[in-house]
GROMACS .gro file of N, CA and C in nm:
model
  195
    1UNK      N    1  25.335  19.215   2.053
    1UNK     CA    2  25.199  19.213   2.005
    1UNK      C    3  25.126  19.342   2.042
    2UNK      N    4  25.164  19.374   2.186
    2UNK     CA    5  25.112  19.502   2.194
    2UNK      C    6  25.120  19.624   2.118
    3UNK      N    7  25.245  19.628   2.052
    3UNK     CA    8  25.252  19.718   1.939
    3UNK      C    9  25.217  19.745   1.849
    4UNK      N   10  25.203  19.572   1.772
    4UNK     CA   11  25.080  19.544   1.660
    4UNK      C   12  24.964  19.646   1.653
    5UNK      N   13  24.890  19.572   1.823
    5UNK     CA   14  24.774  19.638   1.854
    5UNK      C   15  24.733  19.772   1.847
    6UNK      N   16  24.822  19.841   1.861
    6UNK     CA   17  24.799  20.021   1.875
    6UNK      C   18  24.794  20.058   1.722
    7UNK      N   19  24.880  19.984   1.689
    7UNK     CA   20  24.890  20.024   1.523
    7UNK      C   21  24.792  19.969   1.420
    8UNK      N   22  24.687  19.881   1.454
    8UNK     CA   23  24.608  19.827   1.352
    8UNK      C   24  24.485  19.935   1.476
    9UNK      N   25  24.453  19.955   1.561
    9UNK     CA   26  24.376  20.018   1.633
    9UNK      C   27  24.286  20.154   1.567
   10UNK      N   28  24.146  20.124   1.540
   10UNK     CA   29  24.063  20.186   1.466
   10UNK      C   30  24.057  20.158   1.285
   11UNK      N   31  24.146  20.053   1.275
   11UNK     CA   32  24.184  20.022   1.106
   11UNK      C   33  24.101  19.876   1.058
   12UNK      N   34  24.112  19.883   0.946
   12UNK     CA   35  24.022  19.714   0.916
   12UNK      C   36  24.171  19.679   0.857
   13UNK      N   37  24.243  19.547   0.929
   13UNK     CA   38  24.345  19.446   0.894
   13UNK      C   39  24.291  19.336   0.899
   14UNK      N   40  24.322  19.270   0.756
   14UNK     CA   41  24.333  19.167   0.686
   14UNK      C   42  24.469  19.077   0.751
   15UNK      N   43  24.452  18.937   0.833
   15UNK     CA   44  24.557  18.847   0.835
   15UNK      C   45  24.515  18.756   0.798
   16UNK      N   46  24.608  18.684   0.760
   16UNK     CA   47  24.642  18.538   0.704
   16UNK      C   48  24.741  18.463   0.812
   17UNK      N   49  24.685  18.406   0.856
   17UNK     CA   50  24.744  18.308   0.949
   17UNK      C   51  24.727  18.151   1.009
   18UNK      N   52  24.869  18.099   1.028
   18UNK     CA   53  24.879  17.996   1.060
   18UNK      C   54  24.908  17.940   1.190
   19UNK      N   55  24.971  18.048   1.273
   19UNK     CA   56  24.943  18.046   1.411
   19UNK      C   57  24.843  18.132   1.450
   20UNK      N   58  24.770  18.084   1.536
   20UNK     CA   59  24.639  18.112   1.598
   20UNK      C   60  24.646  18.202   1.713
   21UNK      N   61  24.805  18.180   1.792
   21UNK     CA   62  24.797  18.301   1.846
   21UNK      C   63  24.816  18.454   1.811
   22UNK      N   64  24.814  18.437   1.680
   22UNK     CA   65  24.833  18.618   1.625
   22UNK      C   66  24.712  18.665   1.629
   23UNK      N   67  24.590  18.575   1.669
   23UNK     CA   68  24.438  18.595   1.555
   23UNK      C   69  24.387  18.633   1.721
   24UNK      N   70  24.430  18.551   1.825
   24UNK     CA   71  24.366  18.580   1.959
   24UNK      C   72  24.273  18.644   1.968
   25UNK      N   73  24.333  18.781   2.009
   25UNK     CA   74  24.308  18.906   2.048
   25UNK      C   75  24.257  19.019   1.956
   26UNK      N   76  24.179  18.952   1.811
   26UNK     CA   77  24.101  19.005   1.728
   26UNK      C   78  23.991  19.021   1.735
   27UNK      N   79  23.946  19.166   1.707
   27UNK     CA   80  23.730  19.173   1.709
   27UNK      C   81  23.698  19.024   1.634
   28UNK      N   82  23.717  19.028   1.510
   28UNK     CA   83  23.653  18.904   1.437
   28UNK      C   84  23.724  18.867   1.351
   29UNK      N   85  23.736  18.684   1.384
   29UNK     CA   86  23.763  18.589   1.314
   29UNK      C   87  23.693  18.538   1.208
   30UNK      N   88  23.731  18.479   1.016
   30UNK     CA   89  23.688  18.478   0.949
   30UNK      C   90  23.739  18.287   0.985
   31UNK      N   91  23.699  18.192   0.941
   31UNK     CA   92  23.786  18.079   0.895
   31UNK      C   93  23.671  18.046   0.812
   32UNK      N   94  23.793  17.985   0.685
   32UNK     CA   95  23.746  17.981   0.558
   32UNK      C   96  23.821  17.812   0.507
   33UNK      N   97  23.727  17.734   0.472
   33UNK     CA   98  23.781  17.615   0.398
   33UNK      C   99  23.714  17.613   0.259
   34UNK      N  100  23.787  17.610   0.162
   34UNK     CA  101  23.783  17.597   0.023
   34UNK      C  102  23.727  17.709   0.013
   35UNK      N  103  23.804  17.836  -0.018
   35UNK     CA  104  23.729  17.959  -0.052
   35UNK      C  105  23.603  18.065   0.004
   36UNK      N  106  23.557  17.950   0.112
   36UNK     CA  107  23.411  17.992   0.199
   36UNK      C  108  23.414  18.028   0.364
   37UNK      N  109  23.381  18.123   0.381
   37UNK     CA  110  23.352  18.143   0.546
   37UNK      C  111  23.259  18.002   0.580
   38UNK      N  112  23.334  17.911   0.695
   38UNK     CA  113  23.240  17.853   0.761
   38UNK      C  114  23.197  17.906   0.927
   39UNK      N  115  23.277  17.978   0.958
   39UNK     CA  116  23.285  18.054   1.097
   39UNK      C  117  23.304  18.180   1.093
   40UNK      N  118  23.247  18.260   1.164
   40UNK     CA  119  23.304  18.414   1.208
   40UNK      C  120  23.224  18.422   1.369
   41UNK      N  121  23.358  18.466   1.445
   41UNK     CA  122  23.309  18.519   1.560
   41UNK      C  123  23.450  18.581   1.626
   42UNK      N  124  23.425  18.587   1.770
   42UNK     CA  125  23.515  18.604   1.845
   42UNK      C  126  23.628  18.456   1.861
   43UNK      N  127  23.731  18.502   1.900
   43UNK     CA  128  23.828  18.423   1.942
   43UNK      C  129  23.744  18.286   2.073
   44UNK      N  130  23.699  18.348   2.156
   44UNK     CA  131  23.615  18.327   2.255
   44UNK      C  132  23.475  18.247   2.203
   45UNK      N  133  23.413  18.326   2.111
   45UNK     CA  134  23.292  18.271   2.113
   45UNK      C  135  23.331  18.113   1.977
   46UNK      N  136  23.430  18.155   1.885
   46UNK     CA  137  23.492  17.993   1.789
   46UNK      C  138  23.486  17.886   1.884
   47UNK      N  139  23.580  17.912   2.021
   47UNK     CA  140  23.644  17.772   2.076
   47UNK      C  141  23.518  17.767   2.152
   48UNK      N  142  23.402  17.839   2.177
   48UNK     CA  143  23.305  17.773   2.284
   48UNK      C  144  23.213  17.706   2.160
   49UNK      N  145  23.232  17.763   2.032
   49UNK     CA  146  23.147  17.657   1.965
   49UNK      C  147  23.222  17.517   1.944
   50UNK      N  148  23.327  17.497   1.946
   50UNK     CA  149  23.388  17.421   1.901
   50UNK      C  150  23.385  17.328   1.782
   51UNK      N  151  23.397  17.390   1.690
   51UNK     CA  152  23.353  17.390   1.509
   51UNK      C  153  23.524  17.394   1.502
   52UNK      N  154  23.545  17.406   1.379
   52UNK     CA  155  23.678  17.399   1.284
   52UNK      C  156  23.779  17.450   1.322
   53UNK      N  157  23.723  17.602   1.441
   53UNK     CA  158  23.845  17.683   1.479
   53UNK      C  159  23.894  17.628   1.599
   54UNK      N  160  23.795  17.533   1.712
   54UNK     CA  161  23.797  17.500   1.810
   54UNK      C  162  23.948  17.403   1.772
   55UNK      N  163  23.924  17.299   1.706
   55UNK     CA  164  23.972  17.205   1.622
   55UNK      C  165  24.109  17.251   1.587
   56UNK      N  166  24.116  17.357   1.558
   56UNK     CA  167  24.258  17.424   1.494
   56UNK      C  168  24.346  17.426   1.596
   57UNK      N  169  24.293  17.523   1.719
   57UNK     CA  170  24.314  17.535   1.841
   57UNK      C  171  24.343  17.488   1.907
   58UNK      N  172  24.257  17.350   1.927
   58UNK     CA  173  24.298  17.248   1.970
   58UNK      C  174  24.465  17.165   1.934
   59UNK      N  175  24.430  17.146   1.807
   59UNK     CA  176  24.547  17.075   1.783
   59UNK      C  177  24.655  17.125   1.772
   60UNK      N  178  24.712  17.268   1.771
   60UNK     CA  179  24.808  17.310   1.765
   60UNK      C  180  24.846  17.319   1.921
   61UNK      N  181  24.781  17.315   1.992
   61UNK     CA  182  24.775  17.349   2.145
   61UNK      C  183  24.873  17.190   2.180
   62UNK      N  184  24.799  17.066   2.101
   62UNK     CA  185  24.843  16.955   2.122
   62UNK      C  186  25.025  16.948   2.036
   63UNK      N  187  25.037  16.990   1.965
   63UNK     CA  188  25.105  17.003   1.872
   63UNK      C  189  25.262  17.083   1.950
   64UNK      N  190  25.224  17.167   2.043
   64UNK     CA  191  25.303  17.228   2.115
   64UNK      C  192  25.353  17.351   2.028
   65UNK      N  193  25.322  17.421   1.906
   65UNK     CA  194  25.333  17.516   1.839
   65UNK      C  195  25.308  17.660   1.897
   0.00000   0.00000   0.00000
């Protein structure tokens, strides 16, 4: 991942993802249900709201993924 990092470093990247730990360690999170941003923040500041991303987070955490 650290490698990722250096290489998207100063760039605007676009992910699509289904594990949540790729998204971690991102300036900003988009999550989108049916076409629409319902959240944007930090990794940090999603799970302290605990809205949809918290939720995601959550359950994959439960999920053991």
């Amino acid at each position: 991942m650290d490698i990722l990092n250096s290489f998207y470093k100063g760039k605007t990247v676009i992910i699509v993802a289904h594990r949540l730990s790729i998204v971690q360690r991102t300036d900003n999170i988009l999550v989108m249900d049916n076409s629409k941003t319902i959240e944007e923040c930090t990794h940090k500041e999603l799970t302290d709201k605990r809205g949809a991303y918290y939720t995601l987070v959550r359950n994959q955490l439960e999920l053991g993924v």
